[in-house]
Amino acid sequence: MKPRILCFLCFLLLFYQPSYALKVSGLYQATISVSDESASKRRIALKQALSKVLIKVTGDRNINKGMGVSSLLERSEQFVQQYRYQQNNNEWGQNKLMLELWVQFDEKAIDEALKNQGISIWDKERPSVLVWLVSQKDNNRSFVNIEENTEYLNILEDRASARGINLLFPLLDLQDDSKISVTDVWGEFSEPILEASKRYQTNVVLTGKFTQILPSLWESEWQVYFEEQVADWVSQSEIADIVLEEGIDELVDRLVSHYSDIGTSGQDAQVIELLVKDIKNIDEYAQIYSYLTSLQSVNQVNVKEVTVKHVVFELTSDRSVAGVHQAISLGNILESVEGSSKLEYRLLP
């Protein structure tokens, strides 16, 4: 999907619908270019497709180098739920159509196989990422936008999709112009960056500075803000595409490391009590119940207690208490009540 379309759709999702945790779709699907529809080419393509899927499902770009994964790849045909051949324009925009194999793998079978290998699965609820990218050319600096620099945004978007996350690009309209400037991003001034980012309601804010420092050398400098943390890194390469891809790879590596630190409970499914206060009407109750049941880390939701002041939910999950709390925090539905000794939340306005 082109950045213009993604930006518009995300704008609608953010401002005209409830902002549930960003549940990434298509994690168990992949498309591979093939030269023909023969069985031999299909077997190779299915293995390549499963390799792509495992990276998205785990978030680990090196997953296919790990012990035990090679046996899964050799059995790729056993995990196929459906597949079809389709024709599409090639990436260079020429009129020639190329043949592709689209594959949908069995989610439960893959999850079970990974768990049997002791490999962690990254939940579908993943942090949403807003990207402010500034490029420098001939000493002129400007925001990379969907009107003039589509190819750069496509590179970022494609790499993020391959790693199992979605990016949001700012509208760069008058409202953005009034709150943030190119100088703010280039100078890494956090206050205007975070203030301008509030309208997009994302979990993560990524800024990038992209420039050609020598005729044969490109550089990108990155800074990420999430959960009151700040981190930065630099990528260099002779190829512009690579420094952009490496920026996204490093971002996802950090997100996977952070959000996977709080993993499974190490035991069978457990029941976790969660109290939500200040529910004013049946619509708010329905919204909360629907949100909790939508979480991948929650297997079942029951209501234990209802009072005028609060509702106590019982969540069945194979995640730890901290893991469930983290999954809930990714959405803009419930906020944790500070100072409470238990899982206590209130509905965000």
Short mmCIF file of C-alpha atoms in Angstrom, two decimals:
data_model
loop_
_atom_site.label_atom_id
_atom_site.label_comp_id
_atom_site.label_asym_id
_atom_site.label_seq_id
_atom_site.Cartn_x
_atom_site.Cartn_y
_atom_site.Cartn_z
CA MET A 1 0.00 0.00 0.00
CA LYS A 2 1.30 3.44 -0.92
CA PRO A 3 2.13 5.86 1.91
CA ARG A 4 -0.55 8.31 0.74
CA ILE A 5 -3.22 5.65 1.12
CA LEU A 6 -1.80 4.32 4.39
CA CYS A 7 -1.58 7.83 5.81
CA PHE A 8 -5.19 8.57 4.88
CA LEU A 9 -6.49 5.28 6.26
CA CYS A 10 -4.54 5.67 9.50
CA PHE A 11 -5.88 9.22 9.81
CA LEU A 12 -9.42 7.87 9.58
CA LEU A 13 -8.71 5.07 12.00
CA LEU A 14 -7.13 7.38 14.54
CA PHE A 15 -9.66 10.18 14.47
CA TYR A 16 -12.96 8.55 13.52
CA GLN A 17 -12.81 5.17 15.24
CA PRO A 18 -11.91 3.92 18.74
CA SER A 19 -8.12 3.60 19.03
CA TYR A 20 -7.77 -0.04 20.02
CA ALA A 21 -4.30 -1.56 20.35
CA LEU A 22 -2.83 -1.88 16.89
CA LYS A 23 -3.45 -5.51 15.96
CA VAL A 24 -1.26 -6.24 12.94
CA SER A 25 -2.95 -8.26 10.21
CA GLY A 26 -1.42 -10.44 7.51
CA LEU A 27 1.30 -11.86 9.74
CA TYR A 28 0.70 -15.38 8.48
CA GLN A 29 0.58 -14.42 4.80
CA ALA A 30 3.38 -13.95 2.28
CA THR A 31 3.81 -13.39 -1.45
CA ILE A 32 6.73 -14.79 -3.46
CA SER A 33 7.64 -14.17 -7.12
CA VAL A 34 7.82 -17.39 -9.18
CA SER A 35 8.78 -18.15 -12.75
CA ASP A 36 6.09 -20.78 -13.32
CA GLU A 37 3.43 -22.87 -11.56
CA SER A 38 5.41 -26.12 -11.41
CA ALA A 39 5.43 -28.20 -8.23
CA SER A 40 9.20 -27.86 -7.84
CA LYS A 41 9.09 -24.05 -8.00
CA ARG A 42 6.11 -24.04 -5.64
CA ARG A 43 7.99 -26.06 -3.00
CA ILE A 44 10.86 -23.57 -3.07
CA ALA A 45 8.46 -20.61 -2.93
CA LEU A 46 6.54 -22.08 0.02
CA LYS A 47 9.76 -22.41 1.97
CA GLN A 48 10.63 -18.78 1.18
CA ALA A 49 7.12 -17.67 2.14
CA LEU A 50 7.27 -19.46 5.49
CA SER A 51 10.66 -17.86 6.13
CA LYS A 52 9.07 -14.43 5.68
CA VAL A 53 6.15 -15.33 7.92
CA LEU A 54 8.38 -16.54 10.76
CA ILE A 55 10.20 -13.20 10.76
CA LYS A 56 6.90 -11.32 11.00
CA VAL A 57 5.39 -13.59 13.64
CA THR A 58 8.42 -13.47 15.94
CA GLY A 59 9.75 -10.02 14.97
CA ASP A 60 13.22 -11.61 14.83
CA ARG A 61 15.02 -10.97 11.53
CA ASN A 62 17.51 -13.76 12.35
CA ILE A 63 14.91 -16.35 13.33
CA ASN A 64 15.60 -18.53 10.30
CA LYS A 65 19.22 -18.96 11.37
CA GLY A 66 18.21 -20.47 14.71
CA MET A 67 18.33 -24.10 15.74
CA GLY A 68 15.18 -26.04 14.98
CA VAL A 69 13.75 -23.57 12.48
CA SER A 70 15.32 -25.32 9.48
CA SER A 71 13.14 -28.36 10.16
CA LEU A 72 10.03 -26.16 10.09
CA LEU A 73 11.07 -24.66 6.76
CA GLU A 74 11.61 -28.12 5.29
CA ARG A 75 8.01 -28.95 6.30
CA SER A 76 6.58 -25.68 4.96
CA GLU A 77 3.92 -27.46 2.87
CA GLN A 78 2.39 -28.94 6.03
CA PHE A 79 1.57 -25.46 7.36
CA VAL A 80 -0.16 -24.16 4.22
CA GLN A 81 -3.82 -23.29 4.66
CA GLN A 82 -4.38 -21.97 1.15
CA TYR A 83 -2.44 -20.57 -1.78
CA ARG A 84 -3.08 -19.03 -5.17
CA TYR A 85 -1.18 -17.70 -8.14
CA GLN A 86 -1.65 -14.12 -9.23
CA GLN A 87 -0.12 -11.65 -11.64
CA ASN A 88 1.14 -8.23 -10.67
CA ASN A 89 3.16 -5.37 -12.17
CA ASN A 90 6.84 -5.64 -11.40
CA GLU A 91 8.45 -3.27 -8.90
CA TRP A 92 10.00 -1.11 -11.60
CA GLY A 93 6.59 -0.04 -12.88
CA GLN A 94 6.99 -1.68 -16.29
CA ASN A 95 4.00 -3.09 -18.12
CA LYS A 96 5.27 -6.65 -17.94
CA LEU A 97 3.31 -8.75 -15.45
CA MET A 98 5.11 -11.09 -13.11
CA LEU A 99 3.75 -14.28 -11.58
CA GLU A 100 3.39 -14.44 -7.80
CA LEU A 101 2.43 -17.13 -5.33
CA TRP A 102 0.29 -15.87 -2.43
CA VAL A 103 0.24 -18.13 0.63
CA GLN A 104 -1.85 -18.18 3.80
CA PHE A 105 -0.34 -20.37 6.53
CA ASP A 106 -2.16 -22.03 9.44
CA GLU A 107 -1.78 -19.69 12.40
CA LYS A 108 -2.42 -22.25 15.14
CA ALA A 109 -0.11 -24.84 13.58
CA ILE A 110 2.76 -22.37 13.23
CA ASP A 111 2.30 -21.01 16.77
CA GLU A 112 2.30 -24.52 18.19
CA ALA A 113 5.40 -25.49 16.19
CA LEU A 114 7.28 -22.40 17.39
CA LYS A 115 6.28 -22.98 21.01
CA ASN A 116 7.46 -26.59 20.75
CA GLN A 117 10.84 -25.20 19.66
CA GLY A 118 10.85 -22.81 22.62
CA ILE A 119 10.59 -19.77 20.32
CA SER A 120 8.70 -16.71 21.54
CA ILE A 121 5.84 -15.32 19.46
CA TRP A 122 5.32 -11.56 19.33
CA ASP A 123 1.68 -10.77 20.08
CA LYS A 124 -0.41 -9.25 17.31
CA GLU A 125 -0.96 -6.20 19.51
CA ARG A 126 2.11 -4.22 18.54
CA PRO A 127 3.15 -0.62 19.08
CA SER A 128 2.03 1.90 16.47
CA VAL A 129 4.91 3.99 15.08
CA LEU A 130 4.85 7.58 13.81
CA VAL A 131 7.81 8.56 11.60
CA TRP A 132 9.14 12.10 11.11
CA LEU A 133 11.86 11.88 8.43
CA VAL A 134 14.00 14.83 7.30
CA SER A 135 16.34 14.67 4.30
CA GLN A 136 19.22 16.99 3.46
CA LYS A 137 20.24 17.70 -0.13
CA ASP A 138 22.64 20.45 -1.19
CA ASN A 139 22.43 21.98 2.30
CA ASN A 140 18.64 22.18 2.01
CA ARG A 141 16.61 20.29 4.57
CA SER A 142 12.98 19.26 4.25
CA PHE A 143 10.49 16.75 5.56
CA VAL A 144 10.19 13.63 3.46
CA ASN A 145 6.58 13.68 2.31
CA ILE A 146 4.16 11.66 0.24
CA GLU A 147 4.13 14.25 -2.54
CA GLU A 148 7.83 14.39 -3.42
CA ASN A 149 9.68 11.51 -1.74
CA THR A 150 7.36 8.55 -2.09
CA GLU A 151 10.22 6.15 -2.83
CA TYR A 152 11.86 6.78 0.55
CA LEU A 153 8.62 6.24 2.44
CA ASN A 154 7.97 3.08 0.44
CA ILE A 155 11.35 1.70 1.52
CA LEU A 156 10.55 2.37 5.17
CA GLU A 157 7.06 0.95 4.86
CA ASP A 158 8.14 -2.22 3.04
CA ARG A 159 10.85 -2.96 5.58
CA ALA A 160 8.53 -2.37 8.51
CA SER A 161 5.90 -4.65 6.95
CA ALA A 162 8.51 -7.38 6.49
CA ARG A 163 9.23 -7.16 10.22
CA GLY A 164 5.57 -7.23 11.22
CA ILE A 165 4.83 -3.62 12.16
CA ASN A 166 2.92 -0.75 10.57
CA LEU A 167 4.15 2.82 10.19
CA LEU A 168 2.19 6.05 10.20
CA PHE A 169 3.49 9.11 8.35
CA PRO A 170 2.41 12.61 9.44
CA LEU A 171 0.08 14.66 7.30
CA LEU A 172 2.48 17.64 7.35
CA ASP A 173 -0.49 19.96 7.09
CA LEU A 174 -1.01 23.40 8.65
CA GLN A 175 -1.62 21.91 12.08
CA ASP A 176 1.71 20.07 11.94
CA ASP A 177 3.46 23.14 10.56
CA SER A 178 2.28 25.18 13.55
CA LYS A 179 3.82 22.76 16.03
CA ILE A 180 6.96 21.26 14.48
CA SER A 181 9.70 22.32 12.06
CA VAL A 182 12.53 20.67 10.18
CA THR A 183 14.92 22.32 12.65
CA ASP A 184 13.16 20.62 15.57
CA VAL A 185 13.79 17.18 14.08
CA TRP A 186 17.31 17.95 12.89
CA GLY A 187 18.22 19.40 16.27
CA GLU A 188 16.51 16.52 18.13
CA PHE A 189 14.38 18.89 20.21
CA SER A 190 12.12 16.43 21.99
CA GLU A 191 9.48 18.83 23.32
CA PRO A 192 8.07 20.05 19.95
CA ILE A 193 8.50 16.58 18.44
CA LEU A 194 6.41 14.91 21.13
CA GLU A 195 3.89 17.74 21.24
CA ALA A 196 3.28 17.57 17.48
CA SER A 197 3.03 13.77 17.67
CA LYS A 198 0.17 13.77 20.19
CA ARG A 199 -2.50 14.21 17.53
CA TYR A 200 -1.54 10.86 16.00
CA GLN A 201 -1.94 8.90 19.27
CA THR A 202 0.84 6.41 18.53
CA ASN A 203 2.84 4.37 21.05
CA VAL A 204 6.19 5.14 19.42
CA VAL A 205 7.65 8.24 17.76
CA LEU A 206 10.62 7.78 15.40
CA THR A 207 12.62 10.64 13.92
CA GLY A 208 15.20 10.29 11.16
CA LYS A 209 17.81 12.50 9.50
CA PHE A 210 18.80 11.28 6.06
CA THR A 211 21.65 12.71 3.99
CA GLN A 212 24.34 11.92 1.42
CA ILE A 213 27.55 12.88 3.22
CA LEU A 214 29.88 11.78 0.37
CA PRO A 215 29.32 10.91 -3.30
CA SER A 216 29.44 7.24 -2.35
CA LEU A 217 28.21 7.34 1.25
CA TRP A 218 24.73 7.81 2.73
CA GLU A 219 23.94 8.26 6.40
CA SER A 220 20.81 8.17 8.52
CA GLU A 221 20.56 9.21 12.17
CA TRP A 222 17.60 7.93 14.16
CA GLN A 223 15.98 8.70 17.48
CA VAL A 224 13.05 6.83 19.03
CA TYR A 225 10.73 7.85 21.86
CA PHE A 226 8.55 5.31 23.65
CA GLU A 227 7.39 4.76 27.22
CA GLU A 228 9.45 7.72 28.44
CA GLN A 229 12.59 6.22 26.93
CA VAL A 230 14.84 7.73 24.28
CA ALA A 231 17.38 5.87 22.16
CA ASP A 232 19.41 6.77 19.07
CA TRP A 233 21.60 5.10 16.46
CA VAL A 234 23.33 5.78 13.13
CA SER A 235 23.37 3.82 9.87
CA GLN A 236 25.82 4.27 6.98
CA SER A 237 26.03 2.62 3.57
CA GLU A 238 27.01 3.25 -0.03
CA ILE A 239 23.34 2.59 -0.91
CA ALA A 240 20.57 4.93 0.20
CA ASP A 241 17.98 2.15 0.50
CA ILE A 242 20.14 0.23 2.97
CA VAL A 243 20.53 3.05 5.49
CA LEU A 244 16.75 3.48 5.54
CA GLU A 245 16.14 -0.25 5.93
CA GLU A 246 18.75 -0.51 8.67
CA GLY A 247 17.03 2.30 10.53
CA ILE A 248 13.78 0.32 10.61
CA ASP A 249 15.56 -2.94 11.44
CA GLU A 250 17.24 -1.37 14.46
CA LEU A 251 13.93 0.13 15.57
CA VAL A 252 12.11 -3.21 15.40
CA ASP A 253 15.00 -4.99 17.13
CA ARG A 254 14.63 -2.58 20.05
CA LEU A 255 10.85 -2.89 20.16
CA VAL A 256 10.96 -6.69 20.08
CA SER A 257 13.57 -6.71 22.83
CA HIS A 258 11.50 -4.37 24.99
CA TYR A 259 8.07 -5.89 24.46
CA SER A 260 9.27 -9.50 24.52
CA ASP A 261 11.10 -9.11 27.84
CA ILE A 262 7.72 -9.53 29.51
CA GLY A 263 6.68 -12.86 28.07
CA THR A 264 4.75 -15.92 29.09
CA SER A 265 4.04 -16.73 32.70
CA GLY A 266 6.05 -19.96 32.49
CA GLN A 267 2.97 -21.98 33.50
CA ASP A 268 -0.45 -23.04 32.25
CA ALA A 269 -3.15 -20.47 31.66
CA GLN A 270 -3.89 -18.44 34.77
CA VAL A 271 -6.76 -16.22 35.89
CA ILE A 272 -5.90 -12.57 36.38
CA GLU A 273 -8.25 -10.14 38.11
CA LEU A 274 -8.54 -6.68 36.61
CA LEU A 275 -10.61 -3.86 38.12
CA VAL A 276 -11.96 -1.03 35.95
CA LYS A 277 -13.43 1.94 37.80
CA ASP A 278 -15.71 4.82 36.86
CA ILE A 279 -17.72 2.96 34.20
CA LYS A 280 -20.67 5.29 33.65
CA ASN A 281 -23.00 3.34 31.35
CA ILE A 282 -23.61 0.14 29.42
CA ASP A 283 -21.88 1.50 26.30
CA GLU A 284 -18.62 2.06 28.21
CA TYR A 285 -18.90 -1.41 29.73
CA ALA A 286 -19.42 -2.95 26.28
CA GLN A 287 -16.45 -1.02 24.88
CA ILE A 288 -14.16 -2.28 27.66
CA TYR A 289 -15.39 -5.86 27.40
CA SER A 290 -14.94 -5.84 23.62
CA TYR A 291 -11.43 -4.42 23.95
CA LEU A 292 -10.31 -7.00 26.51
CA THR A 293 -11.65 -9.91 24.45
CA SER A 294 -9.85 -8.55 21.37
CA LEU A 295 -6.41 -8.92 22.97
CA GLN A 296 -4.40 -11.87 21.67
CA SER A 297 -2.81 -12.39 25.09
CA VAL A 298 -6.25 -12.89 26.66
CA ASN A 299 -7.97 -16.25 26.10
CA GLN A 300 -11.20 -15.59 27.95
CA VAL A 301 -12.95 -12.73 29.76
CA ASN A 302 -15.50 -13.20 32.56
CA VAL A 303 -17.19 -10.67 34.82
CA LYS A 304 -16.66 -11.42 38.51
CA GLU A 305 -18.18 -8.39 40.20
CA VAL A 306 -20.24 -5.36 39.25
CA THR A 307 -20.80 -2.38 41.56
CA VAL A 308 -21.82 1.23 41.12
CA LYS A 309 -18.14 2.23 41.27
CA HIS A 310 -16.35 -0.51 39.37
CA VAL A 311 -16.37 -3.79 37.45
CA VAL A 312 -13.99 -6.66 38.19
CA PHE A 313 -13.04 -8.78 35.17
CA GLU A 314 -11.38 -12.19 35.28
CA LEU A 315 -8.96 -12.67 32.40
CA THR A 316 -7.65 -16.11 31.47
CA SER A 317 -4.19 -15.82 29.92
CA ASP A 318 -0.96 -17.76 29.48
CA ARG A 319 0.92 -14.47 29.86
CA SER A 320 2.26 -13.11 33.12
CA VAL A 321 0.42 -10.32 34.92
CA ALA A 322 3.08 -7.89 33.67
CA GLY A 323 2.63 -9.22 30.13
CA VAL A 324 -1.13 -8.66 30.20
CA HIS A 325 -0.63 -5.16 31.61
CA GLN A 326 1.80 -4.39 28.79
CA ALA A 327 -0.65 -5.61 26.14
CA ILE A 328 -3.39 -3.42 27.60
CA SER A 329 -1.09 -0.41 27.73
CA LEU A 330 -0.54 -0.53 23.95
CA GLY A 331 -4.13 0.53 23.37
CA ASN A 332 -5.61 3.95 24.02
CA ILE A 333 -8.62 2.50 25.81
CA LEU A 334 -7.62 1.97 29.44
CA GLU A 335 -5.12 3.81 31.60
CA SER A 336 -3.54 2.36 34.72
CA VAL A 337 -4.53 3.90 38.05
CA GLU A 338 -1.33 5.01 39.73
CA GLY A 339 -0.69 3.97 43.30
CA SER A 340 -2.88 0.88 43.16
CA SER A 341 -1.45 -2.38 44.48
CA LYS A 342 -3.35 -4.43 41.87
CA LEU A 343 -4.36 -4.22 38.23
CA GLU A 344 -6.67 -1.23 38.32
CA TYR A 345 -7.68 0.89 35.32
CA ARG A 346 -10.06 3.57 34.18
CA LEU A 347 -11.48 4.25 30.75
CA LEU A 348 -9.68 6.97 28.84
CA PRO A 349 -11.92 9.84 27.72
#
